């Protein structure tokens, strides 16, 4: 497959994977640690959405499905499907070290491994998923944090996971 | 008179009879080993009276569904990528790892990964 098209497809798949898994496991609902609360309140002060801010703070402060997707892509590149499962195990250990139960991270890396396996049949390689995941995290954290938090807040409302305060 | 090459090959073959050599197993056997590891770890955890499901989405307590199979298949993957499969195409290894991860979750998990509830750094 053409590299640019593959890259765009991989970015979309990674974005959907980690946003859906993270939102389902309640990242926008509450900050897991103090750092996530500080980021959420800072985003709210800049007229962003508090749930999206908590989401951004949580994926910054502990390895959630975003880091899980990235590590699963790297593991898949190096070792194939067992590599993706080892990545899930390592993400779980990392989660526990970061005071996070780790449901989102491990589920995210297992689903990412499955998605990379499925889409390898139409020619998407793990390399494209690594770059795609970096671009996907950039759209959440890097380009415009306030607008990204508003979009994430709307998605959280759809999943009934908006912050309760 | 003293053939080192044949000695080495013969001893490797004898070791292989007992399933101690490095054997690459096929995809079907790998999938089967993963399934066996998952099922055995869940059953062992249930026998040791670990609860089946976590209490809620923020619970730090261990349960049979959540950390036990992840630990089992993670460690099994390490063995598989090193091609270190014991007898019966990796099934024996899967059973041993399943039992060990069940025991680990029940008796050692809270010692290795303590819950952060006692610390001050956690917010909620």
CSV table of C-alpha atoms in Angstrom, one decimal:
chain,number,residue,atom,x,y,z
A,1,UNK,CA,0.0,0.0,0.0
A,2,UNK,CA,1.1,3.6,-0.6
A,3,UNK,CA,2.9,4.8,2.4
A,4,UNK,CA,1.0,8.1,2.8
A,5,UNK,CA,-2.4,6.5,2.5
A,6,UNK,CA,-1.4,3.8,4.9
A,7,UNK,CA,-0.1,6.5,7.3
A,8,UNK,CA,-3.4,8.4,7.2
A,9,UNK,CA,-5.4,5.2,7.7
A,10,UNK,CA,-3.2,4.0,10.6
A,11,UNK,CA,-3.6,7.5,12.3
A,12,UNK,CA,-7.4,7.2,12.1
A,13,UNK,CA,-7.4,3.7,13.4
A,14,UNK,CA,-5.0,4.5,16.3
A,15,UNK,CA,-7.0,7.7,17.2
A,16,UNK,CA,-10.3,5.8,17.3
A,17,UNK,CA,-8.8,2.9,19.2
A,18,UNK,CA,-7.2,4.9,22.0
A,19,UNK,CA,-9.9,7.5,22.4
A,20,UNK,CA,-12.7,4.9,22.5
A,21,UNK,CA,-10.9,2.6,24.9
A,22,UNK,CA,-9.8,5.5,27.2
A,23,UNK,CA,-13.2,7.1,27.2
A,24,UNK,CA,-14.9,3.8,27.9
A,25,UNK,CA,-12.7,3.1,30.9
A,26,UNK,CA,-13.5,6.5,32.4
A,27,UNK,CA,-10.5,8.7,31.9
A,28,UNK,CA,-12.6,11.9,31.4
A,29,UNK,CA,-14.6,11.1,34.5
A,30,UNK,CA,-12.0,11.8,37.2
A,31,UNK,CA,-8.3,12.6,37.5
A,32,UNK,CA,-6.4,9.6,38.8
A,33,UNK,CA,-3.6,11.6,40.3
A,34,UNK,CA,-3.0,15.3,41.3
A,35,UNK,CA,-1.1,16.1,38.1
A,36,UNK,CA,-4.1,15.2,36.0
A,37,UNK,CA,-6.4,17.4,38.1
A,38,UNK,CA,-4.0,20.4,37.7
A,39,UNK,CA,-3.9,19.9,33.9
A,40,UNK,CA,-7.7,19.6,33.7
A,41,UNK,CA,-8.2,22.8,35.7
A,42,UNK,CA,-5.7,24.6,33.6
A,43,UNK,CA,-7.5,23.6,30.4
A,44,UNK,CA,-10.8,24.7,31.9
A,45,UNK,CA,-9.3,28.1,32.9
A,46,UNK,CA,-8.5,28.5,29.2
A,47,UNK,CA,-12.2,27.9,28.3
A,48,UNK,CA,-11.7,24.2,27.5
A,49,UNK,CA,-13.8,21.3,28.7
A,50,UNK,CA,-13.0,19.9,32.1
A,51,UNK,CA,-13.6,16.3,31.0
A,52,UNK,CA,-11.3,16.7,28.0
A,53,UNK,CA,-8.7,18.3,30.4
A,54,UNK,CA,-8.9,15.3,32.7
A,55,UNK,CA,-8.5,13.0,29.7
A,56,UNK,CA,-5.4,14.9,28.6
A,57,UNK,CA,-4.0,14.9,32.1
A,58,UNK,CA,-4.6,11.2,32.6
A,59,UNK,CA,-2.9,10.1,29.4
A,60,UNK,CA,0.0,12.4,30.3
A,61,UNK,CA,0.4,11.1,33.8
A,62,UNK,CA,0.2,7.4,33.3
A,63,UNK,CA,0.5,4.9,30.4
A,64,UNK,CA,-3.1,4.5,29.2
A,65,UNK,CA,-4.5,3.2,25.9
A,66,UNK,CA,-2.4,5.8,24.0
A,67,UNK,CA,0.9,4.5,25.3
A,68,UNK,CA,-0.5,1.0,25.1
A,69,UNK,CA,-1.2,1.4,21.3
A,70,UNK,CA,2.2,2.9,20.7
A,71,UNK,CA,4.0,0.1,22.7
A,72,UNK,CA,1.9,-2.6,21.0
A,73,UNK,CA,2.9,-1.3,17.6
A,74,UNK,CA,6.6,-1.3,18.6
A,75,UNK,CA,6.2,-4.8,20.1
A,76,UNK,CA,4.5,-6.0,17.0
A,77,UNK,CA,7.2,-4.6,14.8
A,78,UNK,CA,9.9,-6.3,16.8
A,79,UNK,CA,8.4,-9.7,17.8
A,80,UNK,CA,5.0,-10.1,16.1
A,81,UNK,CA,1.8,-10.9,18.0
A,82,UNK,CA,3.7,-12.1,21.1
A,83,UNK,CA,5.4,-8.7,21.1
A,84,UNK,CA,2.1,-7.0,21.4
A,85,UNK,CA,1.1,-9.2,24.3
A,86,UNK,CA,4.4,-8.5,26.0
A,87,UNK,CA,3.7,-4.8,25.5
A,88,UNK,CA,0.4,-5.2,27.3
A,89,UNK,CA,2.2,-6.9,30.2
A,90,UNK,CA,4.8,-4.1,30.4
A,91,UNK,CA,2.1,-1.4,30.2
A,92,UNK,CA,0.3,-3.1,33.1
A,93,UNK,CA,3.4,-3.0,35.2
A,94,UNK,CA,4.0,0.6,34.2
A,95,UNK,CA,0.4,1.5,35.1
A,96,UNK,CA,0.7,0.0,38.6
A,97,UNK,CA,3.9,2.0,39.2
A,98,UNK,CA,2.0,5.1,38.2
A,99,UNK,CA,-0.9,4.6,40.7
A,100,UNK,CA,-3.3,3.6,38.0
A,101,UNK,CA,-5.4,0.4,38.0
A,102,UNK,CA,-4.4,-0.1,34.4
A,103,UNK,CA,-7.6,-1.4,32.8
A,104,UNK,CA,-7.4,1.1,29.9
A,105,UNK,CA,-3.7,0.6,29.1
A,106,UNK,CA,-3.8,-3.2,28.9
A,107,UNK,CA,-7.1,-3.3,27.0
A,108,UNK,CA,-5.8,-0.7,24.6
A,109,UNK,CA,-2.6,-2.5,23.8
A,110,UNK,CA,-4.5,-5.8,23.3
A,111,UNK,CA,-7.0,-4.2,21.0
A,112,UNK,CA,-4.2,-2.4,19.2
A,113,UNK,CA,-2.4,-5.7,18.6
A,114,UNK,CA,-5.6,-7.2,17.3
A,115,UNK,CA,-6.2,-4.3,15.0
A,116,UNK,CA,-2.6,-4.3,13.6
A,117,UNK,CA,-3.0,-8.1,12.9
A,118,UNK,CA,-6.3,-7.5,11.1
A,119,UNK,CA,-5.1,-4.6,9.1
A,120,UNK,CA,-1.9,-6.3,8.2
A,121,UNK,CA,-3.9,-8.2,5.6
A,122,UNK,CA,-4.7,-5.1,3.6
A,123,UNK,CA,-1.1,-4.0,3.8
A,124,UNK,CA,-0.7,-1.7,6.8
A,125,UNK,CA,2.6,-2.3,8.5
A,126,UNK,CA,3.4,-1.8,12.2
A,127,UNK,CA,5.8,1.0,11.2
A,128,UNK,CA,2.8,3.0,9.9
A,129,UNK,CA,1.0,2.4,13.2
A,130,UNK,CA,3.9,3.7,15.2
A,131,UNK,CA,4.0,7.0,13.2
A,132,UNK,CA,0.2,7.1,13.1
A,133,UNK,CA,0.0,6.8,16.9
A,134,UNK,CA,2.6,9.6,17.4
A,135,UNK,CA,0.5,11.8,15.0
A,136,UNK,CA,-2.7,10.8,16.9
A,137,UNK,CA,-1.2,11.8,20.3
A,138,UNK,CA,0.0,15.1,18.7
A,139,UNK,CA,-3.6,16.0,17.7
A,140,UNK,CA,-4.7,15.4,21.2
A,141,UNK,CA,-1.9,17.1,23.2
A,142,UNK,CA,0.1,19.1,20.8
A,143,UNK,CA,-1.7,21.3,18.3
A,144,UNK,CA,-4.5,22.9,20.2
A,145,UNK,CA,-5.2,21.6,23.7
A,146,UNK,CA,-8.4,23.6,24.3
A,147,UNK,CA,-10.2,22.6,21.1
A,148,UNK,CA,-9.1,19.0,21.5
A,149,UNK,CA,-10.5,19.0,25.0
A,150,UNK,CA,-13.9,20.3,23.7
A,151,UNK,CA,-14.0,17.4,21.2
A,152,UNK,CA,-13.0,14.9,23.8
A,153,UNK,CA,-15.7,16.3,26.2
A,154,UNK,CA,-18.3,15.7,23.5
A,155,UNK,CA,-17.2,12.2,23.0
A,156,UNK,CA,-17.2,11.6,26.7
A,157,UNK,CA,-20.8,12.9,26.9
A,158,UNK,CA,-21.8,10.4,24.1
A,159,UNK,CA,-20.3,7.6,26.2
A,160,UNK,CA,-21.9,8.9,29.4
A,161,UNK,CA,-18.5,9.4,31.0
A,162,UNK,CA,-18.4,13.2,31.4
A,163,UNK,CA,-16.9,14.6,34.6
A,164,UNK,CA,-19.4,14.7,37.4
A,165,UNK,CA,-18.3,18.1,38.8
B,1,UNK,CA,36.7,-43.4,18.0
B,2,UNK,CA,35.4,-40.6,20.1
B,3,UNK,CA,33.0,-38.6,17.9
B,4,UNK,CA,32.1,-35.3,19.5
B,5,UNK,CA,29.6,-34.3,16.8
B,6,UNK,CA,27.6,-37.4,17.0
B,7,UNK,CA,27.7,-37.3,20.8
B,8,UNK,CA,26.4,-33.7,20.8
B,9,UNK,CA,23.6,-34.6,18.3
B,10,UNK,CA,22.7,-37.7,20.1
B,11,UNK,CA,22.5,-36.0,23.5
B,12,UNK,CA,20.4,-33.2,22.0
B,13,UNK,CA,18.1,-35.8,20.5
B,14,UNK,CA,17.8,-37.6,23.9
B,15,UNK,CA,17.0,-34.2,25.6
B,16,UNK,CA,14.4,-33.6,22.9
B,17,UNK,CA,12.6,-36.8,23.9
B,18,UNK,CA,12.0,-35.3,27.2
B,19,UNK,CA,10.9,-32.0,25.6
B,20,UNK,CA,13.8,-29.8,26.8
B,21,UNK,CA,15.1,-28.6,23.5
B,22,UNK,CA,14.3,-25.4,21.8
B,23,UNK,CA,11.5,-26.2,19.4
B,24,UNK,CA,9.6,-23.7,17.2
B,25,UNK,CA,5.9,-24.5,17.4
B,26,UNK,CA,3.3,-23.6,14.9
B,27,UNK,CA,0.6,-21.0,15.0
B,28,UNK,CA,-2.2,-23.4,16.0
B,29,UNK,CA,-0.1,-24.6,19.0
B,30,UNK,CA,0.7,-21.1,20.0
B,31,UNK,CA,-3.0,-20.1,20.0
B,32,UNK,CA,-3.8,-23.2,22.0
B,33,UNK,CA,-1.1,-22.5,24.5
B,34,UNK,CA,-2.4,-19.0,25.0
B,35,UNK,CA,-5.9,-20.3,25.5
B,36,UNK,CA,-4.7,-22.9,28.0
B,37,UNK,CA,-2.7,-20.3,29.9
B,38,UNK,CA,-5.7,-17.9,30.1
B,39,UNK,CA,-8.2,-20.6,31.2
B,40,UNK,CA,-5.8,-22.3,33.7
B,41,UNK,CA,-4.9,-19.0,35.3
B,42,UNK,CA,-8.5,-18.0,35.7
B,43,UNK,CA,-9.4,-21.4,37.2
B,44,UNK,CA,-6.5,-21.4,39.6
B,45,UNK,CA,-7.4,-17.8,40.7
B,46,UNK,CA,-11.0,-18.9,41.3
B,47,UNK,CA,-9.9,-21.9,43.3
B,48,UNK,CA,-7.8,-19.6,45.5
B,49,UNK,CA,-11.0,-17.5,46.1
B,50,UNK,CA,-9.9,-14.4,44.2
B,51,UNK,CA,-13.1,-12.6,43.1
B,52,UNK,CA,-14.1,-13.2,39.4
B,53,UNK,CA,-14.7,-9.5,38.3
B,54,UNK,CA,-13.2,-6.3,39.6
B,55,UNK,CA,-15.5,-4.2,41.8
B,56,UNK,CA,-15.7,-1.2,39.5
B,57,UNK,CA,-13.6,0.6,36.8
B,58,UNK,CA,-11.4,2.3,39.4
B,59,UNK,CA,-10.8,-0.6,41.7
B,60,UNK,CA,-7.2,-1.6,42.6
B,61,UNK,CA,-8.2,-5.0,43.9
B,62,UNK,CA,-7.1,-8.1,42.0
B,63,UNK,CA,-9.6,-10.3,40.3
B,64,UNK,CA,-9.6,-13.5,38.3
B,65,UNK,CA,-10.5,-11.7,35.0
B,66,UNK,CA,-8.3,-8.7,35.0
B,67,UNK,CA,-4.7,-9.0,36.0
B,68,UNK,CA,-4.3,-12.8,36.1
B,69,UNK,CA,-4.6,-13.8,32.4
B,70,UNK,CA,-2.6,-10.7,31.4
B,71,UNK,CA,0.3,-11.8,33.6
B,72,UNK,CA,0.0,-15.3,32.3
B,73,UNK,CA,0.0,-14.6,28.6
B,74,UNK,CA,2.6,-11.9,29.0
B,75,UNK,CA,5.1,-14.3,30.6
B,76,UNK,CA,4.1,-17.1,28.2
B,77,UNK,CA,4.9,-14.7,25.3
B,78,UNK,CA,8.4,-14.1,26.7
B,79,UNK,CA,9.0,-17.9,26.6
B,80,UNK,CA,7.5,-18.2,23.1
B,81,UNK,CA,9.5,-15.5,21.5
B,82,UNK,CA,12.6,-17.1,23.0
B,83,UNK,CA,11.5,-20.5,21.4
B,84,UNK,CA,11.7,-22.0,24.9
B,85,UNK,CA,8.8,-24.4,24.8
B,86,UNK,CA,8.6,-27.4,27.1
B,87,UNK,CA,7.0,-30.7,26.3
B,88,UNK,CA,3.6,-31.2,24.6
B,89,UNK,CA,4.1,-28.3,22.1
B,90,UNK,CA,4.1,-25.7,24.9
B,91,UNK,CA,1.0,-26.9,26.7
B,92,UNK,CA,2.9,-28.0,29.8
B,93,UNK,CA,4.6,-24.6,29.9
B,94,UNK,CA,1.2,-22.8,29.6
B,95,UNK,CA,-0.2,-24.9,32.5
B,96,UNK,CA,2.8,-24.2,34.7
B,97,UNK,CA,2.7,-20.4,33.9
B,98,UNK,CA,-1.1,-20.3,34.5
B,99,UNK,CA,-0.7,-22.0,37.9
B,100,UNK,CA,2.2,-19.7,38.9
B,101,UNK,CA,0.4,-16.5,37.8
B,102,UNK,CA,-2.7,-17.5,39.8
B,103,UNK,CA,-0.5,-18.1,42.9
B,104,UNK,CA,1.3,-14.8,42.3
B,105,UNK,CA,-1.9,-12.8,42.0
B,106,UNK,CA,-3.3,-14.4,45.2
B,107,UNK,CA,-0.2,-14.2,47.5
B,108,UNK,CA,2.4,-11.8,46.1
B,109,UNK,CA,0.6,-9.2,44.0
B,110,UNK,CA,-0.2,-6.7,46.8
B,111,UNK,CA,3.4,-7.0,48.0
B,112,UNK,CA,5.0,-6.4,44.6
B,113,UNK,CA,2.5,-3.7,43.4
B,114,UNK,CA,1.0,-2.1,46.5
B,115,UNK,CA,-2.2,-0.2,46.1
B,116,UNK,CA,-1.6,3.5,46.3
B,117,UNK,CA,-4.6,4.1,48.7
B,118,UNK,CA,-2.3,4.6,51.7
B,119,UNK,CA,0.0,7.1,50.0
B,120,UNK,CA,-0.7,10.9,50.0
B,121,UNK,CA,0.1,11.6,46.4
B,122,UNK,CA,-3.2,10.2,45.1
B,123,UNK,CA,-6.0,12.7,44.6
B,124,UNK,CA,-9.2,10.7,45.0
